PDB file of C-alpha atoms and ligand atoms in Angstrom:
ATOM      1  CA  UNK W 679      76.742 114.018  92.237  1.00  0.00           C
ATOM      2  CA  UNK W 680      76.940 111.879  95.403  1.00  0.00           C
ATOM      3  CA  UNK W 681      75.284 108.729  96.672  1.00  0.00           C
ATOM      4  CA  UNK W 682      75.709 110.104 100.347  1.00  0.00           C
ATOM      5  CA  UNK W 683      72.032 111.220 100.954  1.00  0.00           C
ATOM      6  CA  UNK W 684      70.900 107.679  99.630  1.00  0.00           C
ATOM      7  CA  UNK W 685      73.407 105.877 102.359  1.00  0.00           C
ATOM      8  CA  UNK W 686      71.500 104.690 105.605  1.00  0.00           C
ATOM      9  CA  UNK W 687      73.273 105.442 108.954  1.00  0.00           C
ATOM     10  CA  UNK W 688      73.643 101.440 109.423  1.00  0.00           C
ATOM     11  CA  UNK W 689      76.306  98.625 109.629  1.00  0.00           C
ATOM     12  CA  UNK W 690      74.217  96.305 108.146  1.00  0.00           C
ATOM     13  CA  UNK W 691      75.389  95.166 104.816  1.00  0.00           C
ATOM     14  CA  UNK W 692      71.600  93.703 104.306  1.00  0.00           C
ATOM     15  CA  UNK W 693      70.217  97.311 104.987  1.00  0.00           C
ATOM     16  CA  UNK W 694      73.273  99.066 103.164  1.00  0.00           C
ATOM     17  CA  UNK W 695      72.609  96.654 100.274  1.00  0.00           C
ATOM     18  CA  UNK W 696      68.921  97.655 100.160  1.00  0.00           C
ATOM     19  CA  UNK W 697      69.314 101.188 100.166  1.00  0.00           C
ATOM     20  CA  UNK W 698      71.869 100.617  97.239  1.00  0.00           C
ATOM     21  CA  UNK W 699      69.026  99.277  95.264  1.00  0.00           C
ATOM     22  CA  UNK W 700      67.561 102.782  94.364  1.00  0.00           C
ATOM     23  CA  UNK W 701      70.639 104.749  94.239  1.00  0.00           C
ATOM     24  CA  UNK W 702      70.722 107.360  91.680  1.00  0.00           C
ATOM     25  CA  UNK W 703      73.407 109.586  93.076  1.00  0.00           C
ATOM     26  CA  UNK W 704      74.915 109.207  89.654  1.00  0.00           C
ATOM     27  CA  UNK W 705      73.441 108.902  86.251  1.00  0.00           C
ATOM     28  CA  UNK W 706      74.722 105.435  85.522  1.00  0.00           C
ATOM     29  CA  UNK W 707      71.656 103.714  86.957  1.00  0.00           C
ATOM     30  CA  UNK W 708      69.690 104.897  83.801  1.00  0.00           C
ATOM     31  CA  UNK W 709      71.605 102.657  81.580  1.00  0.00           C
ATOM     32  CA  UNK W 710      72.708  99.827  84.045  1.00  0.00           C
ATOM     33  CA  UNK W 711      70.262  96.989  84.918  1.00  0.00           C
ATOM     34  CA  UNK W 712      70.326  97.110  88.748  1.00  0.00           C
ATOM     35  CA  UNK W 713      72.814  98.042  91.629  1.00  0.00           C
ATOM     36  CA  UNK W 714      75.924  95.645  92.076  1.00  0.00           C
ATOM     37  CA  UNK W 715      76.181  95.737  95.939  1.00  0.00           C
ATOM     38  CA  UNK W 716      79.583  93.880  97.331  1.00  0.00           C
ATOM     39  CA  UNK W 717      78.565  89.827  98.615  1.00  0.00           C
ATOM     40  CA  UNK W 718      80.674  88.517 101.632  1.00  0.00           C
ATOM     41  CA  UNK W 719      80.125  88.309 105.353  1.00  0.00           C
ATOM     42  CA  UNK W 720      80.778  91.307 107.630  1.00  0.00           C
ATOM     43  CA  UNK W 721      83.193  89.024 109.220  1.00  0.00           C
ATOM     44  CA  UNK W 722      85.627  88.829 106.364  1.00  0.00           C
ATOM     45  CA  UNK W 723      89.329  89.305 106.944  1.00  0.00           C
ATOM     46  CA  UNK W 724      89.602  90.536 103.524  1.00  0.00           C
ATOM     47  CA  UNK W 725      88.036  93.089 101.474  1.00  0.00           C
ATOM     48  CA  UNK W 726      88.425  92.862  97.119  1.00  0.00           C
ATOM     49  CA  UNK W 727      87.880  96.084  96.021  1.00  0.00           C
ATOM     50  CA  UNK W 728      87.202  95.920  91.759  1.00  0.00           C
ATOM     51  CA  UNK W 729      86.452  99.010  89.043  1.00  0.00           C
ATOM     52  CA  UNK W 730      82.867  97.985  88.335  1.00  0.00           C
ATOM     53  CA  UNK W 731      80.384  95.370  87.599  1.00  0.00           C
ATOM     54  CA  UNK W 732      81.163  93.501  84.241  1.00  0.00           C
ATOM     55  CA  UNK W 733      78.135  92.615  81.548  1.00  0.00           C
ATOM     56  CA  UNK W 734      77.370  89.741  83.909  1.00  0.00           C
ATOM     57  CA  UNK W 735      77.595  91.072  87.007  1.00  0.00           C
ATOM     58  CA  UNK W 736      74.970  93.765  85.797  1.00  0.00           C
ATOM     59  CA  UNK W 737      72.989  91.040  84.603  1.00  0.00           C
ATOM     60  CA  UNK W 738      73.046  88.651  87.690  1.00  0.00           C
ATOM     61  CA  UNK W 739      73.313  91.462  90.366  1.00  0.00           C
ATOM     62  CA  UNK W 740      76.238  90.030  92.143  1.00  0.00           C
ATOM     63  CA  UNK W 741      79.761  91.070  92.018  1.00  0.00           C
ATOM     64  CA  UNK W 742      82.736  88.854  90.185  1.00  0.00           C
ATOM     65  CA  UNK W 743      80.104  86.481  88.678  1.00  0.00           C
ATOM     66  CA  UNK W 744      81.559  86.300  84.981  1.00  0.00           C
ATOM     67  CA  UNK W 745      84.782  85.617  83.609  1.00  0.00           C
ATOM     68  CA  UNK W 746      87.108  88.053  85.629  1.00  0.00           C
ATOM     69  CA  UNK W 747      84.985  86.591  88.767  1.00  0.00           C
ATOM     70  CA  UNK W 748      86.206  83.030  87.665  1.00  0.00           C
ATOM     71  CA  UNK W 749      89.728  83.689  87.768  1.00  0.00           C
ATOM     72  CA  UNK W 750      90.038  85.477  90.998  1.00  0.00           C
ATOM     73  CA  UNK W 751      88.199  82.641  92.734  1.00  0.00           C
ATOM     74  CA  UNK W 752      90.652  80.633  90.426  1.00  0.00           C
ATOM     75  CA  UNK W 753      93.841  82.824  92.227  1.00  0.00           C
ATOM     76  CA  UNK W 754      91.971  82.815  95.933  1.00  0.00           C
ATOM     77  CA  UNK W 755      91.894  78.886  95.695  1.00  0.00           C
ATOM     78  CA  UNK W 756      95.629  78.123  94.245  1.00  0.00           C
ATOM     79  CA  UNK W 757      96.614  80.885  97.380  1.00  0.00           C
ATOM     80  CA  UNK W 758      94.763  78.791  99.854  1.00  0.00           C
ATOM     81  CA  UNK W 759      92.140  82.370 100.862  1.00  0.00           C
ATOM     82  CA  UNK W 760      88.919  80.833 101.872  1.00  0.00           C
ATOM     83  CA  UNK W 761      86.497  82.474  99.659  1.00  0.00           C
ATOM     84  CA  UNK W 762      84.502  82.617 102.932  1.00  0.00           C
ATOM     85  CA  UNK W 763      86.752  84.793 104.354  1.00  0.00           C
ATOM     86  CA  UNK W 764      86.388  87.353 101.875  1.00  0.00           C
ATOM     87  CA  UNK W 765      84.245  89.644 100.757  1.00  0.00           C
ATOM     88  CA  UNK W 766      84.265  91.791  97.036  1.00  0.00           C
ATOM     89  CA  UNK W 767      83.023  94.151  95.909  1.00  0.00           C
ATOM     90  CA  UNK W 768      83.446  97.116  93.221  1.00  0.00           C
ATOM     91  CA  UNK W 769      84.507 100.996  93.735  1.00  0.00           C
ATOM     92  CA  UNK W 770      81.393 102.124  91.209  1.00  0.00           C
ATOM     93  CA  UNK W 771      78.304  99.804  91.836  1.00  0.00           C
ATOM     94  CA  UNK W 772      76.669 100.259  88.634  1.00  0.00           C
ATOM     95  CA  UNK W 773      77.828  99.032  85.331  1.00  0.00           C
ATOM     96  CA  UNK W 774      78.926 101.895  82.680  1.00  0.00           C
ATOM     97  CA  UNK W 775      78.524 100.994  79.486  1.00  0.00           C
ATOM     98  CA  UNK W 776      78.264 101.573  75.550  1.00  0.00           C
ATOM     99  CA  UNK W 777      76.640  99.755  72.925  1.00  0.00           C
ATOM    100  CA  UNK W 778      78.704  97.934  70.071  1.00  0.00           C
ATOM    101  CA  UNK W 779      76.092  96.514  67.571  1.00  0.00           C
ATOM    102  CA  UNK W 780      74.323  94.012  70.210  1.00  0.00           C
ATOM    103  CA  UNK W 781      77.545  94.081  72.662  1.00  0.00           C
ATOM    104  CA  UNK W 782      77.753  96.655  75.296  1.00  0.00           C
ATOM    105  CA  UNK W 783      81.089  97.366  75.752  1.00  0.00           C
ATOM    106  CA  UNK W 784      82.882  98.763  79.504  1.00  0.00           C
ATOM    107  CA  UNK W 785      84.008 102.284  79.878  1.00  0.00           C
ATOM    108  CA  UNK W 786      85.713 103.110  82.671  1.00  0.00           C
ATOM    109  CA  UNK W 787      84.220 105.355  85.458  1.00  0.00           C
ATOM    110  CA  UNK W 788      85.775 108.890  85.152  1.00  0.00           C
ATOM    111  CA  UNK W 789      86.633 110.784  88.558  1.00  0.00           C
ATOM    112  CA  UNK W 790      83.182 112.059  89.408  1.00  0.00           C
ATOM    113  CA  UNK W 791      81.615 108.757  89.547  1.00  0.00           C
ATOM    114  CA  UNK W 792      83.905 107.304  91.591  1.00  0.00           C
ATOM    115  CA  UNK W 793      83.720 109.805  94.014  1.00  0.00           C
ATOM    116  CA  UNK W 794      79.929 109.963  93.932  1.00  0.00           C
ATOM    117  CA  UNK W 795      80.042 106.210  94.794  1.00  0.00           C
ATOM    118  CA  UNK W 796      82.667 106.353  97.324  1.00  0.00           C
ATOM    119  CA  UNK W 797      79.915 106.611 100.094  1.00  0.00           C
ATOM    120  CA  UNK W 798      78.774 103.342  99.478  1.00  0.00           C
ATOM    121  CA  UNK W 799      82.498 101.659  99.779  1.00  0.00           C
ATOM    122  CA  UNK W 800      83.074 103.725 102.890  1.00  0.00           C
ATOM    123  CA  UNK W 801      80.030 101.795 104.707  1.00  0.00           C
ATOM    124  CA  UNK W 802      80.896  98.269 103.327  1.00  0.00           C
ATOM    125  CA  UNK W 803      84.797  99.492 105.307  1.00  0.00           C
ATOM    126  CA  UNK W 804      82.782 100.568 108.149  1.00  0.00           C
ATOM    127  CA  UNK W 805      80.508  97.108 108.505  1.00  0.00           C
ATOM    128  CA  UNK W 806      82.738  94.913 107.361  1.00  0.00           C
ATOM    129  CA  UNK W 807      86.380  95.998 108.867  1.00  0.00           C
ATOM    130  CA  UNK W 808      88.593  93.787 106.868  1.00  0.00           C
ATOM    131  CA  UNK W 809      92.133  93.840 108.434  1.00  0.00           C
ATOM    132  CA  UNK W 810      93.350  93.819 104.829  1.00  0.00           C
ATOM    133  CA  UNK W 811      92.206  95.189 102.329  1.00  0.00           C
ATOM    134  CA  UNK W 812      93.370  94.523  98.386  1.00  0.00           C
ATOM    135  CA  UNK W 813      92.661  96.843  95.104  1.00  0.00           C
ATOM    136  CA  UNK W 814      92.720  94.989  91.975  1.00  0.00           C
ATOM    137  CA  UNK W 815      93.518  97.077  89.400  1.00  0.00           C
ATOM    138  CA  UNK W 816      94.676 100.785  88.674  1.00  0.00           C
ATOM    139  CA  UNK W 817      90.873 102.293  89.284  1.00  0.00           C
ATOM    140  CA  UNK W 818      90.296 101.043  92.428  1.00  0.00           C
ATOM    141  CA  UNK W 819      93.974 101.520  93.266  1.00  0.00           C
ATOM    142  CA  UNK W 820      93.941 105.380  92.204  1.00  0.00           C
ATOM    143  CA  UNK W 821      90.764 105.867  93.641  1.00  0.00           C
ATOM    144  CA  UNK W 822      91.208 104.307  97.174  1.00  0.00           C
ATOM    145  CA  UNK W 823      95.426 105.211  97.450  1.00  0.00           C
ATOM    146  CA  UNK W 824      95.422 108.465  95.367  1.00  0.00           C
ATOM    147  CA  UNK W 825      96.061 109.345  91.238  1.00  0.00           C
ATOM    148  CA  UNK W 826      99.597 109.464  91.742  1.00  0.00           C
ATOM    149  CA  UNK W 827      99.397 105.149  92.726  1.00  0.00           C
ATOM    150  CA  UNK W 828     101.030 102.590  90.553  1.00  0.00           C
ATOM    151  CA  UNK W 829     100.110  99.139  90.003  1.00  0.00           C
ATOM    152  CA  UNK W 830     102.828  98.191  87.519  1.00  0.00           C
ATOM    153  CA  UNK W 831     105.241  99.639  89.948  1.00  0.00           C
ATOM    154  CA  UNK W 832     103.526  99.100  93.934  1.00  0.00           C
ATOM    155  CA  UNK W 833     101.649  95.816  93.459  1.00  0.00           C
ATOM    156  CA  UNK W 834     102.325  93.191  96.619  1.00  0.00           C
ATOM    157  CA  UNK W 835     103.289  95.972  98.673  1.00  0.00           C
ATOM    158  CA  UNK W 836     101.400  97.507 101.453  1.00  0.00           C
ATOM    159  CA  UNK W 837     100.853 100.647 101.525  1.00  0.00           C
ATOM    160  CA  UNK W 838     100.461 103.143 104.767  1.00  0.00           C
ATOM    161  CA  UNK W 839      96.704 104.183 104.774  1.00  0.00           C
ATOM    162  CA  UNK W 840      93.898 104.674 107.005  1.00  0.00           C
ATOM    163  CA  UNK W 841      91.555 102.289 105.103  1.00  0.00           C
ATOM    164  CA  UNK W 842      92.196  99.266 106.774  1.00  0.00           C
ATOM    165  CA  UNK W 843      95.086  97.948 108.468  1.00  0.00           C
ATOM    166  CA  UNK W 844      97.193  96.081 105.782  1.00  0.00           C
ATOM    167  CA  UNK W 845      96.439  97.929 102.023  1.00  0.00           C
ATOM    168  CA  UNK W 846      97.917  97.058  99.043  1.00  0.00           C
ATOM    169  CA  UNK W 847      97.178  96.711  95.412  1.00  0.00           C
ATOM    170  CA  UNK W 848      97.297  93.789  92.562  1.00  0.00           C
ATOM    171  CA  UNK W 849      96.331  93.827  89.106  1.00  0.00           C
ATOM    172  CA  UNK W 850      92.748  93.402  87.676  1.00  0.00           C
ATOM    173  CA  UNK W 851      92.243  89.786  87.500  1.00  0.00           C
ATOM    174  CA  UNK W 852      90.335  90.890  83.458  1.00  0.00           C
ATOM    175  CA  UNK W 853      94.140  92.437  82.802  1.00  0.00           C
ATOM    176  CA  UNK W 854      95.150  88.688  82.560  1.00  0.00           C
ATOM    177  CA  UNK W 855      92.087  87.295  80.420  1.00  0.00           C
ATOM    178  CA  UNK W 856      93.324  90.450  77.804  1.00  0.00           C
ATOM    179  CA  UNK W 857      96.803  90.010  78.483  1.00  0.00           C
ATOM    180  CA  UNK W 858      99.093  88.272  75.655  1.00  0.00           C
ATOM    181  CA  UNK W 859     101.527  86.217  78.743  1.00  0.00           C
ATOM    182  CA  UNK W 860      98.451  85.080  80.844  1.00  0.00           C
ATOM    183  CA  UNK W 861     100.576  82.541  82.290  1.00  0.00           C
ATOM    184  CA  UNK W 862     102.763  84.994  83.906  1.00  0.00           C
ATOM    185  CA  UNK W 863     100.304  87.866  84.743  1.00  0.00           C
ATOM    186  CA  UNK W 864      98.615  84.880  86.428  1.00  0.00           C
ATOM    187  CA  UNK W 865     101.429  83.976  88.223  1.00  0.00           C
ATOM    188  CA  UNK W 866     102.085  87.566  89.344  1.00  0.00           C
ATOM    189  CA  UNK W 867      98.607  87.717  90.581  1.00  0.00           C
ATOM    190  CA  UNK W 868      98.750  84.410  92.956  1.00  0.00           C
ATOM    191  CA  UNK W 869     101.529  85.541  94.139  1.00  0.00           C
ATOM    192  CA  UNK W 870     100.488  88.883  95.330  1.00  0.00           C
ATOM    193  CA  UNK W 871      97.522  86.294  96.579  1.00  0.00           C
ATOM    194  CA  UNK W 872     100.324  84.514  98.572  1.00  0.00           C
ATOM    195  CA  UNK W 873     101.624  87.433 100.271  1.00  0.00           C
ATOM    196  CA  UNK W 874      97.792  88.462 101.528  1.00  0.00           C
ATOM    197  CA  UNK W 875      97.278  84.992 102.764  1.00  0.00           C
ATOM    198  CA  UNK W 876     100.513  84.850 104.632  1.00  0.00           C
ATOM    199  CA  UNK W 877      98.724  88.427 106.570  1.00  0.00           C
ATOM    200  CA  UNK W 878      95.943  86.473 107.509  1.00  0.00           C
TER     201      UNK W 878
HETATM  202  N1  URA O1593      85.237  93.511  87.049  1.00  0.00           N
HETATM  203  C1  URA O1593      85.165  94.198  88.204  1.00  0.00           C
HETATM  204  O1  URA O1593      85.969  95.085  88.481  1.00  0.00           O
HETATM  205  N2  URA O1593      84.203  93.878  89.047  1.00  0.00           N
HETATM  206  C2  URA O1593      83.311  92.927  88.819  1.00  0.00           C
HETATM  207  O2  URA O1593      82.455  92.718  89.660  1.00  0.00           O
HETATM  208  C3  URA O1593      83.414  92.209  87.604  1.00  0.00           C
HETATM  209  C4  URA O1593      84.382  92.530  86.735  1.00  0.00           C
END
């Protein structure tokens, strides 16, 4: 399982985008409603990388639309990053999901579809070039720095990798709408915000 065959040789996020729109180099596109491709300029300083498109998301097509959308933008405003500066986008492009009664409820992308959707972030890196790049949350974390990667323990701090100049890692801005403290986890989170707009 890879998306690399459906991946045009292009920098363009508008032709990367529409390529993305018929990907089936895994099987979640049979149960998700469309491809979530990453929104931003190519000329963004800063790349978000999330776990996967939400209920919303799926729904409206663009990435960080619902509520764990609302509170990053919420923690990009209160760390003074220009939301035009940035662009997001998700390490699995298609939402995974199971039904609960009428709800359908996340599941988290296991190994194989993250790296059969890696492709896809690899050109958004390649067209975009953000000088920093941040993970929110232990998927995109583990996935992009390696299994053996932290959050709880490496969050604010860069990291050496050949990604993108400055790397590092925060938590999942949805760990704070579940967590019990959401004052502090989203104080934690603007100020791992602070540090990345002190880089820029
Ligand atoms: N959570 C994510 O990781 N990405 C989204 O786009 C929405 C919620």
């Amino acid at each position: 399982m890879t998306a690399a065959p459906y991946v045009p040789d292009s920098r363009s996020l508008p032709k990367l985008r529409g390529a993305a729109t018929v990907c089936h180099g895994c099987d979640l596109w049979r149960t998700a409603t469309q491809t979530v491709f990453g929104s931003g300029t190519r000329t963004a300083d800063v790349m978000f990388v999330g776990e996967q498109p939400g209920d919303q998301e799926d729904q409206q097509g663009e990435p960080f639309v619902g509520p764990a959308g609302r509170m990053l933008d919420k923690g990009l405003e209160e760390a003074g990053i220009d939301r035009g500066r940035v662009y997001v986008t998700n390490a699995v492009k298609h939402f995974k999901w199971q039904p609960r009664g009428k709800r359908r409820i996340h599941q988290k992308p296991n190994w194989t579809e993250l790296a059969a959707c890696r492709p896809w972030l690899d050109a958004e890196l390649a067209a975009v070039k953000p000088r920093v790049l941040v993970c929110l949350g232990a998927t995109a974390a583990q996935g992009l720095l390696g299994r053996q990667f932290r959050v709880t323990k490496q969050r604010g701090e860069p990291v050496d990798s050949p990604l993108a100049e400055i790397v590092l890692a925060t938590i999942h801005p949805s760990a704070i709408l579940r967590s019990d403290d959401r004052e502090r986890e989203y104080a934690g989170f603007v100020a791992d915000l602070r540090k990345v707009a002190a880089l820029l």
